[in-house]
Each structure stands twice: as structure tokens, then as C-alpha cells.
PDB file of N, CA and C in Angstrom:
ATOM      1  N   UNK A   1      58.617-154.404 120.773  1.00  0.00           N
ATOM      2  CA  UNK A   1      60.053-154.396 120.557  1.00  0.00           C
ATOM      3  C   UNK A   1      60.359-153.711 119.245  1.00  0.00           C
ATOM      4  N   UNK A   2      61.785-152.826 119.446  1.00  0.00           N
ATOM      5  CA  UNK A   2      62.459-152.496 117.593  1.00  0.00           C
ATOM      6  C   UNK A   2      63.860-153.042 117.798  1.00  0.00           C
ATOM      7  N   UNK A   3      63.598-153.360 116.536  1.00  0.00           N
ATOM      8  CA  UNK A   3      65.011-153.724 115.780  1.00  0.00           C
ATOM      9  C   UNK A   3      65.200-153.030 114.815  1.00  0.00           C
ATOM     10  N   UNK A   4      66.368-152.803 114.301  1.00  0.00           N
ATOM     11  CA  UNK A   4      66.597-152.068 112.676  1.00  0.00           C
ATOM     12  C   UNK A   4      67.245-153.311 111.927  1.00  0.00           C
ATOM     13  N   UNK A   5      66.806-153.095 110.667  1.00  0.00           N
ATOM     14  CA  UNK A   5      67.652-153.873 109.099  1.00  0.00           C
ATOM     15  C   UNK A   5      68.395-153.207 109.076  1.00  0.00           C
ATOM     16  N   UNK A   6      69.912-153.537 109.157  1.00  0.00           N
ATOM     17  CA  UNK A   6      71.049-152.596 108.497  1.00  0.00           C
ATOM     18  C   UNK A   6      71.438-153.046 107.206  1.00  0.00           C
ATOM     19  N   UNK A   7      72.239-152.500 106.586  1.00  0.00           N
ATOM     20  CA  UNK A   7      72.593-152.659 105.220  1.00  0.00           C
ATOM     21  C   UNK A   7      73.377-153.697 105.401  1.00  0.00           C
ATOM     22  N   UNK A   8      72.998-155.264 104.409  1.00  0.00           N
ATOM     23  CA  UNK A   8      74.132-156.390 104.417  1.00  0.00           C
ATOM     24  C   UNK A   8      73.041-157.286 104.893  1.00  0.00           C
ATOM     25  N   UNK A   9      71.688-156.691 105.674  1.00  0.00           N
ATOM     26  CA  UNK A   9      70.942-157.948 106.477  1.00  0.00           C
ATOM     27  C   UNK A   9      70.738-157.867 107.858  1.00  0.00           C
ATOM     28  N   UNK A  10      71.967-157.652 107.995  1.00  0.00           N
ATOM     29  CA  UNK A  10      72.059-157.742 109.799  1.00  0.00           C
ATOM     30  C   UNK A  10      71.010-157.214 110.384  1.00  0.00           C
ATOM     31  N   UNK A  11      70.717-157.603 112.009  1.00  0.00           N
ATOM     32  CA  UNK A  11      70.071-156.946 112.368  1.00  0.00           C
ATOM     33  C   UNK A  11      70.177-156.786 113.875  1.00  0.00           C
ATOM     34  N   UNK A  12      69.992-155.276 114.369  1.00  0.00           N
ATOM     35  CA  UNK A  12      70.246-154.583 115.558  1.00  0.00           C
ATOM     36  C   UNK A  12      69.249-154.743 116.742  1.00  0.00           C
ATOM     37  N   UNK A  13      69.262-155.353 117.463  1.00  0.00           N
ATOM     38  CA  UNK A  13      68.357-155.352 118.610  1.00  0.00           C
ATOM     39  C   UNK A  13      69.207-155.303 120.021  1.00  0.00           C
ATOM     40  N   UNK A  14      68.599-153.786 120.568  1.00  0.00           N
ATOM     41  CA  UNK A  14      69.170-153.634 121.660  1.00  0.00           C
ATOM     42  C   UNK A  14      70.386-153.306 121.854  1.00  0.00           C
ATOM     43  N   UNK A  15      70.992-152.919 120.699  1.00  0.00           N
ATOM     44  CA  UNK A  15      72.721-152.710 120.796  1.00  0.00           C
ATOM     45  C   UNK A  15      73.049-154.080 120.670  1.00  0.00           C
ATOM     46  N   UNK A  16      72.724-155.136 120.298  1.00  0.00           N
ATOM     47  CA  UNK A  16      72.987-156.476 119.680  1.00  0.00           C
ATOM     48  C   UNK A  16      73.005-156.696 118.178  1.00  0.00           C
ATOM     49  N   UNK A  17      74.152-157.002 117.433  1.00  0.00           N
ATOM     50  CA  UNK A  17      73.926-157.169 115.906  1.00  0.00           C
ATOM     51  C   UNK A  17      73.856-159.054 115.905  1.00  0.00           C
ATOM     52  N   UNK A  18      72.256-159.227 115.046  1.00  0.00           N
ATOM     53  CA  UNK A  18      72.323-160.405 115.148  1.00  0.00           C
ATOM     54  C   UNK A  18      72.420-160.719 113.288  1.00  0.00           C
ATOM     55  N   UNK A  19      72.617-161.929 113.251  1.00  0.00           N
ATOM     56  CA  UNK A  19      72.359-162.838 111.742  1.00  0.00           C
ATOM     57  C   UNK A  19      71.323-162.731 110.805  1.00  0.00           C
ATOM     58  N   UNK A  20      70.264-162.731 111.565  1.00  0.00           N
ATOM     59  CA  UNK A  20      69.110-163.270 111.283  1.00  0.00           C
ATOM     60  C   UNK A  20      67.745-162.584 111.847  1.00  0.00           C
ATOM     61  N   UNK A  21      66.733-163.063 111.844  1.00  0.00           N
ATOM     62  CA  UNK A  21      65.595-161.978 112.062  1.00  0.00           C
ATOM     63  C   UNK A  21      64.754-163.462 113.095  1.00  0.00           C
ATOM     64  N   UNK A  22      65.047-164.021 112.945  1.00  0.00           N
ATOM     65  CA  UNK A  22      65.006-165.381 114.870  1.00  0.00           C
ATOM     66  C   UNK A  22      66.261-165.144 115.628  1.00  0.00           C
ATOM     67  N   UNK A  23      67.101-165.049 115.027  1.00  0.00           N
ATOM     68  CA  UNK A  23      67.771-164.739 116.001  1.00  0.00           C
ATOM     69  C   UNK A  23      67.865-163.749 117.380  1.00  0.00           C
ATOM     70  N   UNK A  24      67.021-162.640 116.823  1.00  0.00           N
ATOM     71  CA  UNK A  24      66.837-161.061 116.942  1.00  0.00           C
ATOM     72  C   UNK A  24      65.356-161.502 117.943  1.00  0.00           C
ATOM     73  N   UNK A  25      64.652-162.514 117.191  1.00  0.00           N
ATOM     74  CA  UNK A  25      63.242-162.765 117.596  1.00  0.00           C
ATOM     75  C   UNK A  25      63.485-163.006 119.098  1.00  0.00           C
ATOM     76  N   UNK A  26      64.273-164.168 119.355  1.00  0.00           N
ATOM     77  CA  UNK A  26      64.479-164.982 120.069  1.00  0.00           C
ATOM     78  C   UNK A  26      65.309-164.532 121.349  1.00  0.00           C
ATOM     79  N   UNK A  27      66.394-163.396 120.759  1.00  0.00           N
ATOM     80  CA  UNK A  27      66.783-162.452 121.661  1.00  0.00           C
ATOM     81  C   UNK A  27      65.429-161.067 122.218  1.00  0.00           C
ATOM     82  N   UNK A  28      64.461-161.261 121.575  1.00  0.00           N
ATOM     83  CA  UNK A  28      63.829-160.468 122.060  1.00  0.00           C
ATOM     84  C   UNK A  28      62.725-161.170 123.400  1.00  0.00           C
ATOM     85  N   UNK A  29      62.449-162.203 122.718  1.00  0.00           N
ATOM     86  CA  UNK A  29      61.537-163.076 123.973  1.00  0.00           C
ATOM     87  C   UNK A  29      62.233-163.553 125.296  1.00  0.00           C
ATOM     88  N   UNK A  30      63.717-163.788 124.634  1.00  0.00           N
ATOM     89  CA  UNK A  30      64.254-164.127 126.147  1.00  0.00           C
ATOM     90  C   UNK A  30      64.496-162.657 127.274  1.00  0.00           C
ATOM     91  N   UNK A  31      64.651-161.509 126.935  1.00  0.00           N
ATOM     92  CA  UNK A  31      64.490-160.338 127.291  1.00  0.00           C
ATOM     93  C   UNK A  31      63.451-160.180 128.384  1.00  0.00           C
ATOM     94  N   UNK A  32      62.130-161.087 128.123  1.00  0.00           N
ATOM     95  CA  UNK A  32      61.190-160.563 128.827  1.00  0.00           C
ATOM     96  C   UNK A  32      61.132-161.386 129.968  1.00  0.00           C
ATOM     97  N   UNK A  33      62.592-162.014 130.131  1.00  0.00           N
ATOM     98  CA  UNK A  33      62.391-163.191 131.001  1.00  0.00           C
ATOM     99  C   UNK A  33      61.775-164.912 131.164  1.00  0.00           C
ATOM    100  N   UNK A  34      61.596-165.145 130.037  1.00  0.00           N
ATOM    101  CA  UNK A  34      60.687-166.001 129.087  1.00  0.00           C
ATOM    102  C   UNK A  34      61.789-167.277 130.209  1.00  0.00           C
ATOM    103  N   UNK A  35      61.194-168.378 130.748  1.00  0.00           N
ATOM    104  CA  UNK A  35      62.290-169.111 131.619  1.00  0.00           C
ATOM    105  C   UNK A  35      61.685-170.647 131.251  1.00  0.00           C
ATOM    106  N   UNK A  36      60.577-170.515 130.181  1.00  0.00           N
ATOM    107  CA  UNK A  36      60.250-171.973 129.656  1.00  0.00           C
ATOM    108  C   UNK A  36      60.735-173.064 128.780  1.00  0.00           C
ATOM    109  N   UNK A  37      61.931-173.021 128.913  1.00  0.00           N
ATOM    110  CA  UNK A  37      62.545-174.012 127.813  1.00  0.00           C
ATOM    111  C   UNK A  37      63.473-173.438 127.100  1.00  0.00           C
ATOM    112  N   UNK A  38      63.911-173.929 125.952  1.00  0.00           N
ATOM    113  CA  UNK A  38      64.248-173.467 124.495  1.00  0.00           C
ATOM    114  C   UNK A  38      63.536-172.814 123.959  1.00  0.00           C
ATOM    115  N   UNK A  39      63.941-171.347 123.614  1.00  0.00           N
ATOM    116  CA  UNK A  39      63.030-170.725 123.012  1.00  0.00           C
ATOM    117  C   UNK A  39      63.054-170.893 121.431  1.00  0.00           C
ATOM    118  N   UNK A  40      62.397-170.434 120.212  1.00  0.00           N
ATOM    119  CA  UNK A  40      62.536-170.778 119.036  1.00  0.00           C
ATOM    120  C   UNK A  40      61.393-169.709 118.476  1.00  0.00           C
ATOM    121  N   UNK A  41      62.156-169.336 117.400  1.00  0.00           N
ATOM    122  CA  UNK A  41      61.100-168.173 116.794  1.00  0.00           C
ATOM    123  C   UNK A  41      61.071-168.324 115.174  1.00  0.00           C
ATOM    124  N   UNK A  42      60.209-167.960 114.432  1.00  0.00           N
ATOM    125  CA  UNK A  42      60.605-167.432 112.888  1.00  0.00           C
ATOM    126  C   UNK A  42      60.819-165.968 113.358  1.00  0.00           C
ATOM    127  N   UNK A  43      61.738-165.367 112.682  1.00  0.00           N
ATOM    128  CA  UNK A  43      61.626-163.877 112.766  1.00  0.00           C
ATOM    129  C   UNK A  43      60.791-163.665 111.531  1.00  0.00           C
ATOM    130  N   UNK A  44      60.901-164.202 110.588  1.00  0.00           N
ATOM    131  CA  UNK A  44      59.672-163.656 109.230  1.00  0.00           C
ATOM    132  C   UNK A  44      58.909-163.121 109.741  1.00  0.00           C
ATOM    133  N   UNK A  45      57.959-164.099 110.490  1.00  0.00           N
ATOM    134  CA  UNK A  45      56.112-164.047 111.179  1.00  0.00           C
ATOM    135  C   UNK A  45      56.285-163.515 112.116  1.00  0.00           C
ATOM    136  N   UNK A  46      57.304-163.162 113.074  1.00  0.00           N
ATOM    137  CA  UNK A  46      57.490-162.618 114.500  1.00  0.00           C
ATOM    138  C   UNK A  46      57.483-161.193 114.802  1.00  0.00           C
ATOM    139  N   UNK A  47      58.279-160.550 113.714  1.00  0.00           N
ATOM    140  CA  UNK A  47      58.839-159.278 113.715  1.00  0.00           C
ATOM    141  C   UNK A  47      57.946-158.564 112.729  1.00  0.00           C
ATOM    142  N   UNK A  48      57.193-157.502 113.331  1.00  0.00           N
ATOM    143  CA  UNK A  48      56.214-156.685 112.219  1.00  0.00           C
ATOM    144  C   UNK A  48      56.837-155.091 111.814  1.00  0.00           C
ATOM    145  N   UNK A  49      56.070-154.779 110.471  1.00  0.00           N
ATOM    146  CA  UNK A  49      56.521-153.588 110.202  1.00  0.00           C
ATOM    147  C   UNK A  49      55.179-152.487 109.920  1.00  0.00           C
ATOM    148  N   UNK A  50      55.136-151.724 110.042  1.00  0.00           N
ATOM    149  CA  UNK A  50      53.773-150.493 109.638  1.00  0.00           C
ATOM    150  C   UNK A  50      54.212-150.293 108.095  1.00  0.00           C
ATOM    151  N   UNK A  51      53.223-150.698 107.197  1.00  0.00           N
ATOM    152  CA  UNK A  51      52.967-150.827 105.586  1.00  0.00           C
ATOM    153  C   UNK A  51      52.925-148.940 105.924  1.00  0.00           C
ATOM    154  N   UNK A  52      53.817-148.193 105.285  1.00  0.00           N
ATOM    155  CA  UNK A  52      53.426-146.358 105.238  1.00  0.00           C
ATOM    156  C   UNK A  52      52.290-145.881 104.572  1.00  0.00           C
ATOM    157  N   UNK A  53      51.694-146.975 103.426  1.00  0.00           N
ATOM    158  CA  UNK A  53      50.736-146.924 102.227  1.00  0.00           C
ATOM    159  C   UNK A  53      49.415-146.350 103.310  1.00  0.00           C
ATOM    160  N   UNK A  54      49.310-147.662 104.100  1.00  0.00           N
ATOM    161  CA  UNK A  54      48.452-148.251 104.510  1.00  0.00           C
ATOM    162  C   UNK A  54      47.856-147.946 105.855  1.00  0.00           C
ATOM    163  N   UNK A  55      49.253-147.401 106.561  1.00  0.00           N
ATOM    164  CA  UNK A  55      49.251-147.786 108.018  1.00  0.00           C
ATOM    165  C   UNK A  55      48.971-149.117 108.905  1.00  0.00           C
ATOM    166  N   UNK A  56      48.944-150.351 108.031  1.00  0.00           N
ATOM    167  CA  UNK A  56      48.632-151.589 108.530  1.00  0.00           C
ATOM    168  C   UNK A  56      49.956-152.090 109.287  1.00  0.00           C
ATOM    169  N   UNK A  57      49.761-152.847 110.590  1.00  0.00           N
ATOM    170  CA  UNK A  57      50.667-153.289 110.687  1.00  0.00           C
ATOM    171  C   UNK A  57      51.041-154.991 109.958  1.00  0.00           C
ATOM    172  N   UNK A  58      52.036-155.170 109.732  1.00  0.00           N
ATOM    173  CA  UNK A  58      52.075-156.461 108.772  1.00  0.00           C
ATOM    174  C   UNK A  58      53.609-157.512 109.008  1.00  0.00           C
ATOM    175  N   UNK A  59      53.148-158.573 109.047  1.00  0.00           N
ATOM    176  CA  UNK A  59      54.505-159.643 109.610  1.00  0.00           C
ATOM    177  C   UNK A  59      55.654-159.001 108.350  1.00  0.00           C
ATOM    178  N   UNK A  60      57.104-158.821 108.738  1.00  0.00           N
ATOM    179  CA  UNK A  60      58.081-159.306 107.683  1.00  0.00           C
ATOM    180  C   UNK A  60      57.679-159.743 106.321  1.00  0.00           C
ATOM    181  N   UNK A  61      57.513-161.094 106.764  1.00  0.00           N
ATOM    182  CA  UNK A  61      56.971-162.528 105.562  1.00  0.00           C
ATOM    183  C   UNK A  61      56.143-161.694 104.390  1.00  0.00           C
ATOM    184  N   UNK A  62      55.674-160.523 104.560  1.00  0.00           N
ATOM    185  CA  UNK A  62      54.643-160.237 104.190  1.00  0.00           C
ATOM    186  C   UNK A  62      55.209-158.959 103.006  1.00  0.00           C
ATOM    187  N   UNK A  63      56.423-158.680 103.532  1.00  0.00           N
ATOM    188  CA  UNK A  63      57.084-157.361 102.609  1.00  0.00           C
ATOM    189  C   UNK A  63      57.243-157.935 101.116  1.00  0.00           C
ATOM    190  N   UNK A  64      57.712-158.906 100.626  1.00  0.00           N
ATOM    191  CA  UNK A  64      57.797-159.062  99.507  1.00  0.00           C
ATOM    192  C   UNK A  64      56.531-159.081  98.256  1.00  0.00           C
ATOM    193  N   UNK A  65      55.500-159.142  99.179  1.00  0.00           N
ATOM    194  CA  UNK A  65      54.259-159.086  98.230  1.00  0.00           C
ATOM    195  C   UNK A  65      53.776-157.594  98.356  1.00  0.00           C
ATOM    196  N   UNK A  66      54.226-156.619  98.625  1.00  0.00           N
ATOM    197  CA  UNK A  66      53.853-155.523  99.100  1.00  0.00           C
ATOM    198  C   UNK A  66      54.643-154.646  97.341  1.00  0.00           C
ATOM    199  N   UNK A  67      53.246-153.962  96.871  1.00  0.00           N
ATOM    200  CA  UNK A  67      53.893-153.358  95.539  1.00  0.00           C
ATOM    201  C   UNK A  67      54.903-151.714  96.301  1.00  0.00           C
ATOM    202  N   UNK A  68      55.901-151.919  95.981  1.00  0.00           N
ATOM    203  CA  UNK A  68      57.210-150.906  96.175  1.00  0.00           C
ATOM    204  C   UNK A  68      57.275-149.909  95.368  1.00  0.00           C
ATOM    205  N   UNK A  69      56.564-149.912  94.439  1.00  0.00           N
ATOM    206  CA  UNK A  69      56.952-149.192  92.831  1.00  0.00           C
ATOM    207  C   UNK A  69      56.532-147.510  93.519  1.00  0.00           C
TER     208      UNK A  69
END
């Protein structure tokens, strides 16, 4: 799945602007037809990004320890 960060936070999935990055998560699992319950996500740990340094792929949660400089 992609989503984009827009400026402010938000975030775009699917032509959907959601709150939050579970929110986005959660709209993404139900997508696949997911028909088990309540679904529930962190988007932190859920949603990954490719480090450019590195080429690693790496959870969200994980950007703030990442040197930017």
C-alpha cells in the first residue's frame, strides 16, 4: 500500500484524507477485505518508508532516530 504525508499531518490514502497514520492503517487493511472483527492498527509500526541513505525499508516509528542532517 501508499499513502502520502501532506503538509499539516494529514494523510492521503486512496483519495481518502485521514487524521492519523491508524487511521490510514486501518483503512488500508479493511480494503483487502479483512471481515474479522474490529480492525485496529498503530500506523507508527504499520506504515513503512525506504531510508534513501540506505535503501532499507523501515517502520514510521523509526524516522525520528534517523540522522536528517
Amino acid at each position: 500500500f501508499t499513502a502520502e504525508v501532506l503538509e499539516g499531518g494529514r494523510i492521503r490514502f486512496r483519495d481518502t484524507m485521514y487524521e492519523s497514520l491508524s487511521g490510514a492503517a486501518v483503512a488500508a487493511i479493511q480494503s483487502t477485505g479483512f471481515m474479522g472483527g474490529k480492525v485496529t492498527a498503530n500506523g507508527w509500526t504499520w506504515w513503512k518508508f525506504v531510508d534513501k541513505e540506505t535503501g532499507e525499508e523501515k517502520v514510521v516509528d523509526s524516522f525520528d532516530k534517523i540522522d536528517h542532517s
